[in-house]
Amino acid sequence: MGVQQAMEALSERAASIRESLQKSETITDNMVSILGSFDHRLSALETAMRPTQIRTHSIRRAHENIDKTLKAAEVILGKFDLTRKAEAKILRGPHEDLESYLEAINQLRSIVRFFSSNKTFKSSGGILNQTNTLLAKAISKLEDEFRQLLTNYSKPVEPDRLFDCLPNSLRPSSEPGHQGDASSKSHAEHQKCLETAVYKTPTLIPPRVLPLLHDLAQQMVQAANQQQLFRTYRDTRSPVLEQSLRKLGVERLTKDDVQKMQWEALEAKIGNWIHYMRIAVKLLFTGEKKVCDQIFDGMDSLRDQCFADVTANSVSVLLSFGEAIAKSKRSPEKLFVLLDMYEIMRELQPEIGTLFGSNHCIETRESALSLTKRLAQTAQETFGDFEEAVEKDATKTAVLDGTVHPLTSYVINYVKFLFDYQSTLKQLFQEFNDADPEAQLASLTTRIMQALQNNLDGKSKQYKDPALTQLFLMNNIHYIVRSVRRSEAKDLLGDDWVQIQRRIVQQHANQYKRVSWAKILQCLTVQGSSPSGGGGPVGSDVGGSGLSRAVVKDRFKTFNTQFEELHQRQSQWTVPDSELRESLRLAVAEVLLPAFRSFLRRFGPMIENGKNPQKYIRFTPEDLERMLGEFFESKTWNEQKR
C-alpha cells in the first residue's frame, strides 16, 4: 500500500517538471523572437542614423581642414613678411650692418627650404624663383663685400715692421750686410742663440676684421661659391705677399744672372737671401697661415687650397735663387755660403713641414726638400774641388823671404771656418751615408792638410838657395801646427798628428842650419873640416902643429865674407813666429859663437901682432851675436846699411 502511493507521487512530480520545461521553452522562444525583433529595429535605426553621422564627420573634418589652412596661411604670410623684411635688408647691402645682412640671408635660405618642401602650395614655384633670385643677389653683394673688406685690409708689410718681429740678434744694424749683434759672435755662437730666439708673428689683417671675413666666407661656401671665394682670396692676398717680399729686397734671379755677378755682390745677395728666408717662413708665411686658418675655419679643404696658392709664387721666387746658386759654377769661396744656405734650409724644415703640411702643398714641400739636398750635394762636391785645388795650386807668386805662403794661411783659415760649421757638416755628411760623421770630418781635414803639404813641397823647389827652401818649409809647417793646436781641428787630427808635424818642423830647422852654416864653420876648423868631421875642433893641437899665418889670414877673410853675405841675405828672410825665430837664432849662435871664440883665442894673436889686424879680424863675438839678432827680420838692404 505504501509503495503504491510513493510511485504515484513520483509520477505526479515528473509530470509537473515536464510541464514546467515545456513552458520554459515557450518563454525562451518568445524571448528570442522579441530579441530578434529588437535587432531588426536597431538595424533600421542605424540605417536611418548613418546619413546624419556622415554629415557630422564631414563637418568635423571641414573644421579641422579650416584650422590647418588658417595655420598654413598664417605660416605662409609669416614667410612673406620675412621675405619682405629680408629683401629690405638685402637691398640696403651688407656694408652698414653685416650681422643683420647675414641674418637676412639665413632667413631667405630658410624660406627656400620651406617652399621647396611644400611645393603643393599654390604659386610655391613662383615664390621659390623670386626668393632664389633675391638670394643670388644677396650672395653677389656678399662676394663684393668680402672682396672689398679683404682688399681694404690687405696691405704689404713694411720691412721695419718685419724687423721689429725678429729677435734682437737678427735685426739689421746700420751697417749693410750685418744683422744686429750677430757680427760680433762666431758662427757657432750665433747658431746657438738662434735655437732659443723668439719670433713675433706680424698682424697681417686686424683681428677685429677676421671674424667678419670668416662669416662672409662661410655664407659663400653655403651658397656653393667656393671657387669664386678661392679666386677672390688668392688674387687679393698673393700679390700683397709678393709686394711685402719685394719691399724687403727679394727678386727673382736666374742661374745666368748669378753667373754674371761679381763675387762680392753675389755674397751679399746670398747673405740677404738667408735673412729673407727666415723672415718669409717664420713671419710672413706663418702670419698668412694664421689669417687663412681664421678666415676659413671649418672649411679645411678650401683653407689649404687658398694658403697653397697664395704662397706658391713667393715660395717659388725664394727657392729659385737657392737653386740658381746650387747649380752655378762651383768655387772654393762659395763653400761657406752654400753651408749657410744649407743650414737655413735645415733650420726652417720643421716650420716648412708644418706650414705646408697639407696635400695642396706637396709641391712646395718637395721643392724645399729638393733644394736642401741639392745644396748639400753642391757643398760636398765643393769639398772635393777644394782639396784638388789646394794640391794643384800653381800660383807663381814667390814668397821671396821664405815666410808663410798665402796659400797656407788661406787653407788654414778655410779649415778653421769649416770647424765653425762642425754641426752643419755632420748633418750634411749624413745626407749621403750612415758612416760616423766625425770620422768623415777628420778624414776630410787630414786630406786637405796633406794636399797643402804636398803643394808646399812643390813650391819650396822654386828657391835656388837650399837654406831658404828649408826655412820656407819650416815656417809653413810650423804655422800649420800652431794653428791646428789652437783650433778644434786638434781634437779630430789627434796628438799623434801634431807631434809628427812638430818633428818635421824641427827636421827643416836642422836642415837649414846644416845647409846654411856648415860651410862657414869649416873656416873655423884647423884642417878645414867640420868640427863634427874627421878634423879636431878649433884650438886642438893637430899633430903638435898649428896653421900658418897666411892660412889663418885667409880663414878670417873667408869667414868675414861669408858671414857678411849670410847676414845681408838672411836679414831679409823672415821667420814670422817670434818664438821660432829666437829659437833658430839661438840654435845658430850655440854652434857659431863657441867655434868663433875658440878660433879667435888660438889664432887671433897671430894676426893682432901683424900689420892691419882689423882687416882680418873684423868681428868680435859680441858683434856676431848682435848681428845674429838681425837675422830673419825681413829687413831691406837700405835698412841693413842704416
XYZ file of C-alpha atoms in Angstrom:
642
model
C 0.000 0.000 0.000
C 2.781 2.425 0.845
C 4.763 1.661 -2.286
C 1.851 2.328 -4.491
C 1.405 5.757 -3.006
C 5.056 6.641 -3.442
C 5.036 5.740 -7.113
C 2.033 7.880 -7.766
C 3.597 10.874 -6.039
C 6.788 10.477 -8.112
C 4.783 10.271 -11.310
C 2.981 13.452 -10.464
C 6.225 15.302 -9.866
C 7.693 14.173 -13.157
C 4.611 15.364 -14.991
C 4.928 18.712 -13.201
C 8.578 19.089 -14.255
C 7.746 18.191 -17.868
C 5.072 20.838 -17.931
C 7.493 23.438 -16.480
C 10.082 22.624 -19.080
C 7.598 22.999 -21.859
C 6.641 26.437 -20.512
C 10.296 27.498 -20.236
C 10.976 26.519 -23.844
C 7.975 28.538 -24.973
C 9.241 31.541 -22.992
C 12.729 31.141 -24.486
C 11.325 31.033 -27.978
C 9.301 34.098 -27.208
C 12.437 35.895 -25.856
C 14.424 35.002 -28.937
C 11.607 36.283 -31.068
C 11.469 39.524 -29.075
C 15.266 39.978 -29.208
C 15.264 39.324 -32.966
C 12.651 41.990 -33.284
C 14.920 44.422 -31.348
C 17.885 43.645 -33.581
C 15.809 44.325 -36.640
C 14.616 47.607 -35.254
C 18.174 48.624 -34.196
C 19.481 47.904 -37.698
C 16.714 50.010 -39.113
C 17.613 52.777 -36.650
C 21.289 52.581 -37.562
C 20.428 52.769 -41.234
C 18.294 55.773 -40.516
C 21.146 57.474 -38.473
C 24.062 56.862 -40.951
C 23.494 59.981 -43.118
C 23.489 62.115 -40.000
C 26.774 60.573 -38.797
C 28.430 61.144 -42.156
C 27.387 64.774 -42.195
C 28.699 65.267 -38.643
C 32.107 63.721 -39.533
C 32.340 65.839 -42.670
C 31.604 68.951 -40.655
C 34.323 67.980 -38.137
C 36.823 67.308 -40.938
C 35.910 70.586 -42.543
C 36.615 72.377 -39.262
C 39.966 70.628 -38.946
C 40.854 71.495 -42.545
C 39.884 75.081 -41.957
C 42.117 75.195 -38.860
C 45.021 73.671 -40.762
C 44.551 76.015 -43.680
C 44.372 79.008 -41.389
C 47.573 77.893 -39.644
C 49.303 77.237 -43.006
C 48.139 80.592 -44.281
C 49.498 82.172 -41.128
C 52.904 80.467 -41.684
C 52.923 81.447 -45.363
C 52.014 85.011 -44.507
C 54.812 84.952 -41.932
C 57.224 83.743 -44.616
C 56.067 86.510 -46.934
C 56.632 89.001 -44.138
C 60.128 87.590 -43.514
C 60.855 87.751 -47.225
C 59.797 91.363 -47.348
C 61.946 92.271 -44.339
C 64.890 90.247 -45.662
C 64.574 91.911 -49.044
C 64.753 95.319 -47.417
C 67.975 94.332 -45.620
C 69.438 92.831 -48.798
C 68.682 95.969 -50.783
C 70.458 98.078 -48.164
C 73.551 95.897 -48.634
C 75.951 94.341 -46.106
C 78.184 97.326 -45.526
C 76.083 99.118 -42.896
C 75.081 96.115 -40.783
C 76.780 92.896 -41.823
C 75.340 90.849 -38.977
C 71.787 91.833 -39.921
C 72.569 91.182 -43.592
C 73.840 87.670 -42.853
C 70.737 87.042 -40.749
C 68.581 88.069 -43.733
C 70.443 85.583 -45.975
C 69.824 82.818 -43.464
C 66.120 83.770 -43.433
C 65.973 83.588 -47.233
C 67.576 80.164 -47.136
C 65.012 79.061 -44.565
C 62.196 80.322 -46.851
C 63.644 78.444 -49.838
C 63.796 75.252 -47.785
C 60.199 75.763 -46.638
C 58.707 76.216 -50.105
C 60.924 73.501 -51.570
C 59.394 71.009 -49.140
C 55.842 72.395 -49.664
C 55.587 72.515 -53.428
C 51.856 71.668 -53.236
C 51.166 75.232 -52.205
C 49.735 77.302 -54.989
C 52.363 79.583 -56.569
C 55.179 77.979 -54.496
C 57.262 77.727 -57.713
C 56.990 81.460 -58.323
C 57.856 82.257 -54.740
C 60.899 79.955 -54.923
C 62.147 81.656 -58.085
C 61.700 85.079 -56.567
C 63.457 84.106 -53.316
C 66.330 82.357 -55.114
C 66.851 85.435 -57.289
C 66.981 87.609 -54.201
C 69.327 85.134 -52.523
C 71.673 85.149 -55.546
C 71.705 88.943 -55.461
C 72.455 88.824 -51.748
C 75.352 86.410 -52.237
C 76.730 88.553 -55.070
C 76.737 91.579 -52.752
C 78.345 89.370 -50.140
C 81.158 88.500 -52.549
C 81.653 92.188 -53.281
C 81.755 92.916 -49.556
C 84.251 90.097 -48.938
C 86.470 91.364 -51.764
C 86.210 94.968 -50.592
C 86.888 94.134 -46.954
C 89.815 91.859 -47.804
C 91.292 94.403 -50.224
C 90.939 97.309 -47.790
C 92.836 95.467 -45.062
C 95.384 93.646 -47.244
C 98.450 95.884 -47.377
C 102.111 94.906 -47.892
C 104.102 94.772 -44.667
C 106.854 97.377 -44.411
C 110.365 95.957 -43.747
C 110.705 97.863 -40.469
C 107.578 96.187 -39.117
C 109.005 92.799 -40.012
C 112.386 93.619 -38.450
C 110.599 94.518 -35.214
C 109.202 90.975 -35.123
C 112.690 89.432 -35.282
C 114.840 88.525 -32.258
C 117.458 91.191 -31.488
C 120.307 89.078 -32.840
C 118.763 89.135 -36.325
C 117.652 92.744 -36.573
C 119.649 94.699 -39.179
C 122.221 97.144 -37.887
C 123.166 100.385 -39.584
C 125.974 98.546 -41.383
C 124.867 96.936 -44.631
C 125.083 93.162 -44.680
C 125.112 92.799 -40.881
C 122.336 91.707 -38.560
C 122.158 93.081 -35.034
C 124.882 91.827 -32.722
C 125.449 88.692 -34.813
C 128.615 90.081 -36.418
C 130.415 90.154 -33.045
C 129.824 86.431 -32.453
C 131.278 83.325 -34.014
C 129.141 81.315 -36.368
C 128.625 78.568 -33.766
C 127.656 81.079 -31.050
C 125.259 82.773 -33.433
C 123.608 79.432 -34.259
C 123.227 78.643 -30.560
C 121.462 81.980 -30.000
C 119.043 81.193 -32.816
C 117.932 77.969 -31.099
C 116.225 79.977 -28.355
C 115.279 83.015 -30.461
C 111.686 84.212 -30.214
C 109.839 85.488 -33.288
C 106.672 87.571 -33.056
C 104.141 86.770 -35.778
C 103.134 90.020 -37.534
C 99.477 91.064 -37.713
C 98.650 90.966 -41.421
C 94.903 91.738 -41.051
C 93.359 93.424 -37.968
C 91.914 90.779 -35.595
C 88.513 92.533 -35.475
C 88.098 92.075 -39.248
C 88.854 88.354 -39.340
C 85.532 87.157 -37.812
C 83.620 89.247 -40.388
C 85.620 87.748 -43.226
C 85.035 84.284 -41.765
C 81.255 84.810 -41.662
C 81.255 86.119 -45.234
C 83.342 83.179 -46.429
C 81.046 80.736 -44.655
C 77.974 82.197 -46.398
C 79.686 81.988 -49.781
C 80.586 78.353 -49.179
C 76.988 77.582 -48.195
C 75.922 79.208 -51.462
C 78.278 76.791 -53.293
C 80.530 79.707 -54.351
C 83.793 78.107 -53.167
C 85.673 78.649 -56.408
C 84.738 82.319 -56.627
C 85.746 82.727 -52.977
C 89.047 80.935 -53.651
C 89.862 83.131 -56.657
C 88.983 86.319 -54.791
C 91.146 85.383 -51.818
C 94.093 84.213 -53.935
C 94.015 87.203 -56.292
C 93.948 89.618 -53.342
C 96.397 88.084 -50.883
C 99.017 86.654 -53.248
C 100.154 89.993 -54.786
C 100.264 91.582 -51.321
C 102.574 88.846 -50.054
C 104.809 89.266 -53.097
C 104.915 93.046 -52.559
C 105.985 92.532 -48.932
C 108.910 90.420 -50.133
C 109.824 92.889 -52.875
C 109.933 95.707 -50.326
C 112.432 93.605 -48.375
C 114.575 93.247 -51.488
C 113.594 89.798 -52.774
C 113.980 89.478 -56.529
C 113.834 86.601 -58.987
C 117.315 85.773 -60.297
C 118.218 83.095 -62.822
C 121.336 80.933 -62.989
C 122.662 83.230 -65.745
C 122.090 86.315 -63.574
C 124.006 84.663 -60.744
C 126.839 83.592 -63.033
C 127.395 87.161 -64.280
C 127.705 88.683 -60.794
C 130.953 89.676 -59.121
C 131.646 87.501 -56.077
C 131.313 90.358 -53.555
C 127.888 91.323 -54.894
C 126.757 87.692 -55.012
C 127.969 87.012 -51.481
C 125.939 89.986 -50.223
C 122.836 88.735 -52.055
C 123.248 85.262 -50.559
C 123.500 86.760 -47.068
C 120.332 88.731 -47.737
C 118.575 85.646 -49.125
C 119.250 83.747 -45.901
C 117.718 86.656 -43.978
C 114.744 86.802 -46.354
C 114.100 83.078 -45.989
C 113.833 83.420 -42.210
C 111.531 86.416 -42.484
C 109.372 84.753 -45.159
C 108.886 81.439 -43.348
C 108.905 82.481 -39.694
C 106.987 85.746 -40.135
C 105.158 86.261 -43.434
C 104.128 82.692 -44.269
C 103.332 81.988 -40.615
C 101.204 85.149 -40.478
C 99.490 84.226 -43.761
C 98.693 80.752 -42.413
C 97.199 82.258 -39.288
C 94.956 84.568 -41.359
C 93.936 81.699 -43.633
C 93.132 79.424 -40.702
C 90.873 82.019 -39.084
C 89.009 83.106 -42.224
C 88.432 79.538 -43.426
C 87.941 77.899 -40.050
C 85.764 74.826 -40.575
C 86.435 74.842 -44.343
C 89.565 72.679 -44.313
C 89.999 71.856 -47.989
C 89.365 75.442 -49.103
C 91.678 76.747 -46.371
C 94.565 74.534 -47.516
C 93.995 75.343 -51.182
C 93.933 79.095 -50.523
C 97.145 79.042 -48.451
C 98.940 76.895 -51.034
C 98.057 79.190 -53.928
C 98.626 82.468 -52.072
C 102.179 81.464 -51.109
C 103.114 79.475 -54.251
C 104.690 82.290 -56.269
C 106.524 83.820 -53.311
C 107.985 80.435 -52.355
C 108.991 79.855 -55.973
C 110.865 83.188 -56.174
C 112.779 82.459 -52.971
C 113.682 78.867 -53.804
C 114.650 79.703 -57.387
C 117.530 81.855 -56.107
C 118.762 78.968 -53.970
C 118.533 76.642 -56.963
C 120.459 79.144 -59.127
C 123.297 79.254 -56.562
C 123.353 75.467 -56.156
C 123.545 74.995 -59.940
C 126.079 77.756 -60.604
C 129.773 77.118 -61.203
C 131.452 75.745 -58.103
C 134.355 77.539 -56.427
C 136.048 77.191 -53.002
C 134.853 80.586 -51.762
C 131.252 79.503 -52.295
C 131.523 76.626 -49.826
C 130.681 78.638 -46.725
C 127.711 80.416 -48.268
C 126.499 77.032 -49.509
C 126.779 75.751 -45.937
C 124.921 78.847 -44.698
C 122.167 78.216 -47.237
C 122.006 74.519 -46.370
C 121.880 75.479 -42.702
C 118.927 77.841 -43.107
C 117.006 75.246 -45.122
C 117.631 72.679 -42.371
C 116.638 75.208 -39.715
C 113.374 76.046 -41.499
C 112.483 72.440 -42.401
C 110.210 71.872 -39.344
C 108.273 75.104 -39.994
C 108.001 74.349 -43.699
C 106.696 70.878 -42.863
C 104.076 72.342 -40.525
C 103.006 75.319 -42.637
C 102.913 73.390 -45.906
C 101.743 70.097 -44.448
C 98.538 69.683 -46.483
C 98.151 67.737 -49.724
C 97.701 71.025 -51.603
C 101.269 71.999 -50.582
C 103.064 68.811 -51.642
C 104.916 70.600 -54.444
C 106.199 73.305 -52.088
C 107.417 70.749 -49.530
C 109.170 68.712 -52.197
C 110.791 71.815 -53.728
C 112.169 72.882 -50.332
C 113.474 69.384 -49.611
C 114.993 69.141 -53.087
C 116.839 72.451 -52.617
C 118.206 71.276 -49.256
C 119.550 68.089 -50.867
C 120.985 69.978 -53.852
C 122.795 72.469 -51.606
C 124.258 69.576 -49.606
C 125.365 67.857 -52.808
C 126.982 71.015 -54.198
C 128.751 71.684 -50.887
C 130.118 68.151 -50.791
C 131.359 68.427 -54.385
C 132.984 71.749 -53.482
C 134.960 69.958 -50.720
C 136.425 67.690 -53.375
C 137.140 70.665 -55.636
C 138.877 72.495 -52.785
C 141.072 69.539 -51.873
C 142.111 69.170 -55.514
C 142.630 72.929 -55.928
C 144.927 73.043 -52.884
C 147.099 70.205 -54.143
C 147.278 71.580 -57.681
C 147.574 75.282 -56.840
C 150.115 76.624 -59.310
C 150.345 80.186 -58.003
C 153.570 81.674 -59.289
C 153.666 84.315 -56.578
C 157.047 83.683 -54.971
C 157.473 84.265 -51.255
C 160.954 85.779 -51.504
C 161.634 85.925 -47.764
C 160.565 82.326 -47.039
C 157.662 83.369 -44.826
C 154.249 81.706 -44.596
C 152.785 81.372 -48.097
C 149.367 82.987 -48.739
C 148.053 79.552 -49.738
C 148.940 78.209 -46.294
C 147.147 80.962 -44.408
C 144.209 80.705 -46.826
C 143.832 76.950 -46.345
C 144.258 77.143 -42.564
C 141.657 79.890 -42.293
C 139.426 77.807 -44.545
C 139.763 74.801 -42.227
C 139.117 76.985 -39.161
C 135.894 78.189 -40.757
C 134.994 74.596 -41.572
C 135.232 73.737 -37.900
C 132.953 76.624 -37.075
C 130.370 74.700 -39.130
C 131.011 71.352 -37.418
C 127.412 70.522 -36.558
C 126.225 71.561 -40.030
C 128.926 69.490 -41.724
C 127.981 66.421 -39.707
C 124.342 66.816 -40.731
C 125.429 67.265 -44.331
C 127.539 64.076 -44.305
C 124.527 62.129 -43.029
C 122.520 63.203 -46.073
C 124.552 60.749 -48.151
C 125.711 57.878 -45.923
C 125.451 56.421 -42.431
C 129.188 56.498 -41.638
C 130.362 58.265 -38.480
C 130.170 61.988 -39.398
C 133.019 62.885 -37.025
C 135.282 60.340 -38.716
C 134.305 61.773 -42.103
C 135.195 65.288 -40.934
C 138.554 64.071 -39.593
C 139.282 62.316 -42.892
C 138.368 65.429 -44.884
C 140.599 67.649 -42.723
C 143.541 65.225 -42.954
C 143.258 65.071 -46.741
C 143.194 68.878 -47.026
C 146.275 69.188 -44.781
C 148.116 66.565 -46.806
C 147.172 68.297 -50.056
C 148.558 71.568 -48.650
C 151.841 69.972 -47.596
C 152.225 68.320 -50.994
C 151.768 71.706 -52.657
C 154.219 73.416 -50.295
C 156.834 70.779 -51.112
C 156.444 71.705 -54.775
C 156.613 75.446 -54.093
C 159.748 75.046 -51.970
C 161.616 73.797 -55.036
C 161.293 77.248 -56.631
C 164.079 78.564 -54.359
C 167.643 78.464 -55.654
C 169.052 78.699 -52.137
C 168.527 75.325 -50.390
C 168.690 77.069 -46.995
C 165.713 79.213 -47.951
C 163.881 76.057 -49.099
C 164.246 74.606 -45.593
C 163.303 77.905 -43.918
C 160.174 78.158 -46.105
C 159.035 74.630 -45.240
C 159.847 75.162 -41.550
C 157.811 78.389 -41.429
C 154.793 76.929 -43.205
C 154.607 73.599 -41.360
C 155.093 75.436 -38.061
C 152.237 77.791 -38.953
C 150.020 74.793 -39.744
C 150.871 73.037 -36.463
C 150.434 76.161 -34.342
C 147.074 76.943 -35.973
C 145.806 73.379 -35.539
C 146.855 73.288 -31.880
C 144.836 76.448 -31.250
C 141.707 75.173 -33.016
C 139.142 72.406 -32.710
C 140.939 70.587 -35.526
C 143.436 69.325 -32.904
C 140.797 67.064 -31.343
C 139.993 65.484 -34.694
C 143.518 65.204 -36.103
C 144.859 63.963 -32.783
C 148.031 64.459 -30.724
C 149.982 61.969 -32.833
C 149.437 64.050 -35.958
C 150.551 67.208 -34.126
C 153.704 65.520 -32.764
C 154.657 64.197 -36.205
C 154.337 67.677 -37.715
C 156.393 69.233 -34.917
C 159.196 66.754 -35.644
C 159.011 67.741 -39.304
C 159.405 71.419 -38.305
C 162.492 70.508 -36.265
C 163.922 68.496 -39.156
C 163.620 71.500 -41.502
C 165.260 73.743 -38.856
C 168.180 71.301 -38.566
C 168.470 71.097 -42.336
C 168.553 74.900 -42.525
C 171.444 75.032 -40.031
C 173.377 72.350 -41.859
C 172.913 73.848 -45.324
C 173.382 77.465 -44.240
C 176.207 77.260 -41.677
C 178.263 74.155 -42.459
C 180.491 75.976 -44.949
C 181.297 78.948 -42.706
C 182.025 76.645 -39.775
C 184.666 74.918 -41.884
C 186.627 78.208 -41.830
C 186.906 77.834 -38.057
C 188.435 74.336 -38.059
C 192.135 73.543 -38.059
C 192.058 71.229 -41.089
C 189.105 72.878 -42.873
C 186.816 70.017 -41.972
C 183.630 70.256 -39.983
C 184.073 70.236 -36.204
C 181.966 67.137 -36.185
C 184.032 65.593 -39.016
C 187.443 63.961 -39.040
C 189.488 67.046 -38.019
C 189.855 68.101 -34.441
C 187.937 71.081 -33.072
C 189.302 74.579 -33.203
C 192.136 75.061 -30.738
C 193.188 71.401 -30.702
C 196.823 70.622 -31.299
C 196.697 68.675 -34.514
C 199.920 66.749 -34.854
C 201.531 69.306 -32.495
C 201.450 71.965 -35.156
C 199.040 74.841 -35.960
C 198.152 76.794 -39.073
C 200.457 79.184 -40.874
C 199.821 82.944 -40.642
C 198.808 83.044 -44.338
C 196.233 80.280 -43.858
C 194.844 81.992 -40.751
C 194.532 85.292 -42.606
C 192.736 83.527 -45.433
C 190.431 81.802 -42.965
C 189.464 85.109 -41.293
C 188.888 86.799 -44.670
C 186.722 83.919 -45.882
C 184.755 83.932 -42.627
C 184.170 87.695 -42.872
C 182.980 87.479 -46.444
C 180.686 84.516 -45.845
C 179.191 85.925 -42.644
C 178.509 89.296 -44.261
C 176.836 87.563 -47.179
C 174.739 85.433 -44.817
C 173.829 88.482 -42.752
C 172.917 90.540 -45.778
C 170.813 87.789 -47.327
C 169.205 86.209 -44.269
C 168.329 89.501 -42.586
C 165.889 89.866 -45.478
C 164.396 86.462 -44.776
C 161.503 86.096 -42.364
C 160.558 83.819 -39.528
C 157.217 85.379 -38.549
C 156.748 83.470 -35.311
C 158.802 85.202 -32.600
C 159.421 82.055 -30.556
C 160.549 80.076 -33.574
C 162.721 83.000 -34.715
C 164.520 83.274 -31.351
C 164.879 79.520 -31.146
C 166.516 79.369 -34.578
C 168.898 82.273 -33.819
C 169.863 80.601 -30.545
C 170.496 77.283 -32.296
C 172.843 79.033 -34.768
C 174.554 81.036 -32.022
C 175.152 77.877 -29.957
C 177.161 76.438 -32.855
C 178.780 79.543 -34.334
C 179.873 81.588 -31.305
C 181.811 78.879 -29.434
C 183.607 77.919 -32.653
C 184.500 81.577 -33.413
C 185.675 82.287 -29.852
C 187.890 79.230 -29.888
C 189.405 80.069 -33.295
C 189.902 83.714 -32.261
C 191.526 82.717 -28.962
C 194.001 80.405 -30.636
C 194.817 82.259 -33.846
C 193.849 85.857 -33.062
C 197.226 86.817 -31.520
C 198.980 85.696 -34.704
C 197.008 88.362 -36.655
C 196.970 91.020 -33.966
C 200.788 91.093 -33.857
C 200.989 91.727 -37.609
C 200.010 94.649 -39.859
C 196.392 95.830 -40.211
C 194.847 93.261 -37.883
C 191.372 94.928 -38.286
C 191.490 93.972 -41.957
C 191.250 90.323 -40.964
C 189.570 90.301 -37.566
C 186.519 92.411 -38.344
C 184.082 90.954 -35.787
C 184.087 90.277 -32.112
C 181.890 87.513 -30.658
C 179.611 90.300 -29.388
C 179.334 91.719 -32.935
C 178.352 88.310 -34.237
C 175.748 87.850 -31.505
C 174.290 91.286 -32.206
C 174.164 90.661 -35.942
C 172.598 87.221 -35.494
C 169.822 89.083 -33.709
C 169.077 90.820 -37.016
C 168.587 87.592 -38.937
C 165.055 86.718 -40.163
C 163.722 90.248 -39.580
C 162.736 90.805 -43.225
C 164.934 93.916 -43.420
C 165.664 95.564 -46.748
C 169.246 96.306 -47.871
C 168.817 100.005 -47.054
C 167.598 99.177 -43.553
C 170.650 96.982 -43.023
C 173.006 99.797 -44.055
C 171.318 102.152 -41.602
